[in-house]
Amino acid sequence: AQSVAQPEDQVNVAEGNPLTVKCTYSVSGNPYLFWYVQYPNRGLQFLLKYITGDNLVKGSYGFEAEFNKSQTSFHLKKPSALVSDSALYFCAVRPNFGNEKLTFGTGTRLTIIP
Amino acid sequence: GAGVSQSPSNKVTEKGKDVELRCDPISGHTALYWYRQRLGQGLEFLIYFQGNSAPDKSGLPSDRFSAERTGESVSTLTIQRTQQEDSAVYLCASSSRLAGTLTDTQYFGPGTRLTVL
């Protein structure tokens, strides 16, 4: 069975500073990894995914994530945080076989301080 | 183009009542998923429909939960004899495999917030 850990419930970053939201995973076989963002009273929005190839994946709103197989991590990053980045972020994984259902982490609440 | 829509947006019910939650996927999407999000927790997979294949029901927590999908269109999640622990946000997602890609991207609806009193 697969699992995702987001070790930080809450991350606070000053506006303009770089941000990192951490994610580690456990899965049989090779992973497909995803990041989603959830704004208040709205559904999840897709940010980016890693399937294969380059370990650095670029996504929406200037976010990127780095796949590290040896550390089984897929941390989300952004060079310069905006106040509008404040939201709840979810990491998800599925193995590269079987159906498409995703296993999600418990989420990290990111707050950007003006 | 329209995204995934869900109705109702909020539902308050009494313990023991049955509820039906509706999901309208993105037109043309062959796959449809239901997830549950309890307060302060991640999403739990409930059920997955793919085309005309038998659904993957492995995430349904009890036999009080069931879901149907008509072809590649609307899906209904039914919870019978609701319990307080069923209170959560129920999220629907849909996806479609693009030619030459290895996996779908799931697109989520806004969810239905269910409160069982």
Short mmCIF file of C-alpha atoms in Angstrom, two decimals:
data_model
loop_
_atom_site.label_atom_id
_atom_site.label_comp_id
_atom_site.label_asym_id
_atom_site.label_seq_id
_atom_site.Cartn_x
_atom_site.Cartn_y
_atom_site.Cartn_z
CA ALA A 1 0.00 0.00 0.00
CA GLN A 2 1.16 3.52 -0.71
CA SER A 3 1.38 6.42 1.71
CA VAL A 4 2.28 10.11 1.76
CA ALA A 5 3.71 12.12 4.63
CA GLN A 6 3.56 15.88 4.87
CA PRO A 7 5.51 16.45 8.08
CA GLU A 8 4.51 20.08 8.56
CA ASP A 9 0.90 20.98 9.30
CA GLN A 10 1.70 24.68 9.01
CA VAL A 11 4.40 26.64 7.19
CA ASN A 12 4.82 30.40 7.53
CA VAL A 13 6.95 32.35 5.06
CA ALA A 14 7.55 36.06 4.62
CA GLU A 15 6.39 37.53 1.33
CA GLY A 16 9.21 37.53 -1.21
CA ASN A 17 11.13 34.73 0.48
CA PRO A 18 11.55 31.28 -1.02
CA LEU A 19 9.14 28.62 0.20
CA THR A 20 9.32 24.86 0.54
CA VAL A 21 6.49 22.47 1.40
CA LYS A 22 7.76 19.00 2.19
CA CYS A 23 6.43 15.66 1.00
CA THR A 24 7.77 12.12 1.31
CA TYR A 25 6.11 9.02 -0.04
CA SER A 26 6.08 5.25 0.02
CA VAL A 27 4.89 3.22 -2.96
CA SER A 28 5.52 -0.07 -4.71
CA GLY A 29 7.24 0.35 -8.03
CA ASN A 30 7.91 3.75 -9.47
CA PRO A 31 5.80 6.68 -8.29
CA TYR A 32 3.62 9.15 -10.04
CA LEU A 33 3.54 12.23 -7.81
CA PHE A 34 1.19 15.20 -7.72
CA TRP A 35 0.70 18.49 -5.93
CA TYR A 36 -2.70 20.10 -5.49
CA VAL A 37 -3.70 23.38 -3.83
CA GLN A 38 -6.97 24.07 -2.05
CA TYR A 39 -8.25 27.58 -1.49
CA PRO A 40 -11.01 28.22 1.10
CA ASN A 41 -14.40 26.81 0.10
CA ARG A 42 -13.05 25.59 -3.22
CA GLY A 43 -12.06 22.25 -4.64
CA LEU A 44 -8.52 21.11 -5.24
CA GLN A 45 -6.61 22.66 -8.09
CA PHE A 46 -3.87 20.77 -9.89
CA LEU A 47 -0.41 22.36 -9.65
CA LEU A 48 2.05 19.89 -11.14
CA LYS A 49 2.98 16.24 -11.48
CA TYR A 50 6.04 14.05 -11.86
CA ILE A 51 5.73 11.05 -14.13
CA THR A 52 9.16 10.39 -15.57
CA GLY A 53 12.15 12.25 -16.93
CA ASP A 54 13.61 15.44 -15.47
CA ASN A 55 13.53 15.41 -11.68
CA LEU A 56 12.62 19.10 -11.55
CA VAL A 57 9.02 19.67 -12.56
CA LYS A 58 7.57 23.10 -13.22
CA GLY A 59 3.89 23.83 -12.70
CA SER A 60 1.27 26.52 -12.33
CA TYR A 61 1.69 29.87 -10.55
CA GLY A 62 5.51 29.64 -10.55
CA PHE A 63 5.66 26.51 -8.43
CA GLU A 64 8.10 23.70 -9.01
CA ALA A 65 8.87 20.40 -7.31
CA GLU A 66 11.93 18.21 -7.19
CA PHE A 67 11.67 14.43 -7.30
CA ASN A 68 14.37 12.71 -5.25
CA LYS A 69 14.19 8.95 -5.59
CA SER A 70 16.85 8.13 -3.00
CA GLN A 71 15.11 10.24 -0.37
CA THR A 72 11.61 9.32 -1.61
CA SER A 73 10.71 12.99 -1.55
CA PHE A 74 8.82 15.41 -3.75
CA HIS A 75 9.10 18.82 -2.10
CA LEU A 76 7.18 21.77 -3.51
CA LYS A 77 9.11 25.01 -3.97
CA LYS A 78 8.75 28.57 -5.15
CA PRO A 79 11.57 31.11 -5.36
CA SER A 80 9.55 34.11 -4.17
CA ALA A 81 6.34 33.74 -2.18
CA LEU A 82 3.23 35.84 -2.76
CA VAL A 83 0.49 36.53 -0.22
CA SER A 84 -1.92 34.93 -2.69
CA ASP A 85 -0.03 31.63 -2.32
CA SER A 86 -1.58 31.23 1.14
CA ALA A 87 -3.65 28.05 0.94
CA LEU A 88 -3.74 24.35 1.83
CA TYR A 89 -1.37 22.17 -0.18
CA PHE A 90 -1.72 18.43 -0.73
CA CYS A 91 0.82 15.96 -2.04
CA ALA A 92 -0.46 12.74 -3.64
CA VAL A 93 1.03 9.56 -5.05
CA ARG A 94 0.05 6.51 -7.05
CA PRO A 95 2.15 3.64 -8.34
CA ASN A 96 2.97 3.37 -12.05
CA PHE A 97 0.64 0.41 -12.41
CA GLY A 98 -2.96 -0.34 -11.53
CA ASN A 99 -5.72 2.22 -11.63
CA GLU A 100 -5.50 5.94 -11.22
CA LYS A 101 -6.68 6.39 -7.63
CA LEU A 102 -4.48 8.71 -5.62
CA THR A 103 -3.28 8.52 -2.02
CA PHE A 104 -3.09 11.96 -0.44
CA GLY A 105 -1.12 13.43 2.43
CA THR A 106 -2.87 15.27 5.25
CA GLY A 107 -2.06 18.68 3.83
CA THR A 108 0.16 21.62 4.76
CA ARG A 109 -1.30 25.02 5.42
CA LEU A 110 0.94 27.66 3.89
CA THR A 111 0.66 31.21 5.17
CA ILE A 112 2.56 34.01 3.48
CA ILE A 113 3.15 36.93 5.79
CA PRO A 114 3.08 40.40 4.18
CA GLY B 1 -15.46 25.16 -20.55
CA ALA B 2 -17.26 23.90 -17.48
CA GLY B 3 -15.33 22.13 -14.78
CA VAL B 4 -16.53 19.41 -12.46
CA SER B 5 -19.70 20.44 -10.67
CA GLN B 6 -21.22 18.99 -7.54
CA SER B 7 -24.55 19.41 -5.83
CA PRO B 8 -25.65 20.30 -3.30
CA SER B 9 -22.79 22.45 -2.04
CA ASN B 10 -23.96 21.95 1.52
CA LYS B 11 -26.18 19.29 3.04
CA VAL B 12 -27.34 19.07 6.63
CA THR B 13 -29.17 15.92 7.61
CA GLU B 14 -30.27 14.05 10.67
CA LYS B 15 -28.64 10.87 11.83
CA GLY B 16 -30.28 7.86 10.22
CA LYS B 17 -31.46 9.65 7.07
CA ASP B 18 -30.26 8.77 3.57
CA VAL B 19 -28.47 11.34 1.41
CA GLU B 20 -27.60 11.55 -2.28
CA LEU B 21 -24.69 13.59 -3.58
CA ARG B 22 -24.34 14.38 -7.26
CA CYS B 23 -21.31 14.87 -9.48
CA ASP B 24 -21.25 16.15 -13.06
CA PRO B 25 -17.82 15.43 -14.55
CA ILE B 26 -16.07 17.37 -17.27
CA SER B 27 -17.64 16.45 -20.58
CA GLY B 28 -15.71 13.67 -22.30
CA HIS B 29 -13.88 12.51 -19.20
CA THR B 30 -14.02 8.75 -18.96
CA ALA B 31 -12.86 8.38 -15.37
CA LEU B 32 -14.66 9.60 -12.26
CA TYR B 33 -13.55 9.42 -8.62
CA TRP B 34 -15.13 10.08 -5.25
CA TYR B 35 -13.03 11.10 -2.27
CA ARG B 36 -13.89 12.07 1.29
CA GLN B 37 -12.12 14.83 3.21
CA ARG B 38 -12.65 14.87 6.94
CA LEU B 39 -11.80 17.98 8.91
CA GLY B 40 -8.06 18.40 9.21
CA GLN B 41 -7.31 15.29 7.21
CA GLY B 42 -6.26 14.41 3.71
CA LEU B 43 -8.49 12.94 1.06
CA GLU B 44 -9.63 9.34 1.38
CA PHE B 45 -10.37 7.47 -1.83
CA LEU B 46 -13.89 6.04 -1.96
CA ILE B 47 -14.69 4.73 -5.44
CA TYR B 48 -13.44 4.94 -9.05
CA PHE B 49 -15.33 4.54 -12.32
CA GLN B 50 -13.55 4.06 -15.65
CA GLY B 51 -15.69 3.84 -18.74
CA ASN B 52 -17.72 0.65 -18.80
CA SER B 53 -15.37 -1.27 -16.54
CA ALA B 54 -16.48 -2.55 -13.14
CA PRO B 55 -15.92 0.21 -10.58
CA ASP B 56 -13.18 0.00 -7.96
CA LYS B 57 -15.15 0.13 -4.71
CA SER B 58 -12.22 -0.70 -2.46
CA GLY B 59 -12.37 2.61 -0.58
CA LEU B 60 -16.01 2.53 0.46
CA PRO B 61 -15.98 2.47 4.27
CA SER B 62 -19.13 0.42 4.79
CA ASP B 63 -22.08 -1.08 2.96
CA ARG B 64 -24.04 2.07 3.77
CA PHE B 65 -22.08 3.76 0.99
CA SER B 66 -22.79 3.14 -2.68
CA ALA B 67 -22.30 4.98 -5.95
CA GLU B 68 -23.59 4.76 -9.47
CA ARG B 69 -22.56 6.26 -12.74
CA THR B 70 -24.57 6.35 -15.93
CA GLY B 71 -22.24 5.80 -18.86
CA GLU B 72 -19.61 8.53 -18.85
CA SER B 73 -21.83 11.16 -17.30
CA VAL B 74 -23.35 11.96 -13.94
CA SER B 75 -22.51 10.02 -10.80
CA THR B 76 -24.45 9.78 -7.56
CA LEU B 77 -22.96 8.86 -4.21
CA THR B 78 -25.55 7.55 -1.76
CA ILE B 79 -25.08 7.23 1.97
CA GLN B 80 -27.78 5.29 3.77
CA ARG B 81 -28.61 5.61 7.46
CA THR B 82 -26.12 8.43 7.91
CA GLN B 83 -23.96 8.57 11.03
CA GLN B 84 -22.21 11.53 12.60
CA GLU B 85 -18.83 10.17 11.51
CA ASP B 86 -20.00 10.55 7.89
CA SER B 87 -19.74 14.33 8.29
CA ALA B 88 -17.09 15.47 5.82
CA VAL B 89 -16.56 17.16 2.49
CA TYR B 90 -17.19 14.76 -0.38
CA LEU B 91 -15.10 15.57 -3.43
CA CYS B 92 -15.58 14.32 -6.95
CA ALA B 93 -12.90 14.34 -9.63
CA SER B 94 -12.81 13.38 -13.27
CA SER B 95 -10.04 12.70 -15.74
CA SER B 96 -9.33 11.47 -19.20
CA ARG B 97 -6.19 9.80 -20.44
CA LEU B 98 -4.57 11.82 -23.21
CA ALA B 99 -2.96 9.88 -26.04
CA GLY B 100 0.70 9.25 -25.41
CA THR B 101 0.57 10.05 -21.70
CA LEU B 102 1.23 7.68 -18.84
CA THR B 103 -1.36 8.91 -16.41
CA ASP B 104 -4.37 11.17 -16.04
CA THR B 105 -4.61 14.44 -14.22
CA GLN B 106 -7.64 14.49 -11.97
CA TYR B 107 -9.71 17.66 -11.89
CA PHE B 108 -11.78 18.23 -8.78
CA GLY B 109 -15.16 19.73 -8.12
CA PRO B 110 -15.85 22.16 -5.26
CA GLY B 111 -17.21 19.41 -3.03
CA THR B 112 -20.33 18.81 -0.99
CA ARG B 113 -20.08 19.58 2.70
CA LEU B 114 -22.16 17.01 4.56
CA THR B 115 -23.12 17.60 8.17
CA VAL B 116 -24.91 14.83 10.06
CA LEU B 117 -26.57 16.05 13.23
#
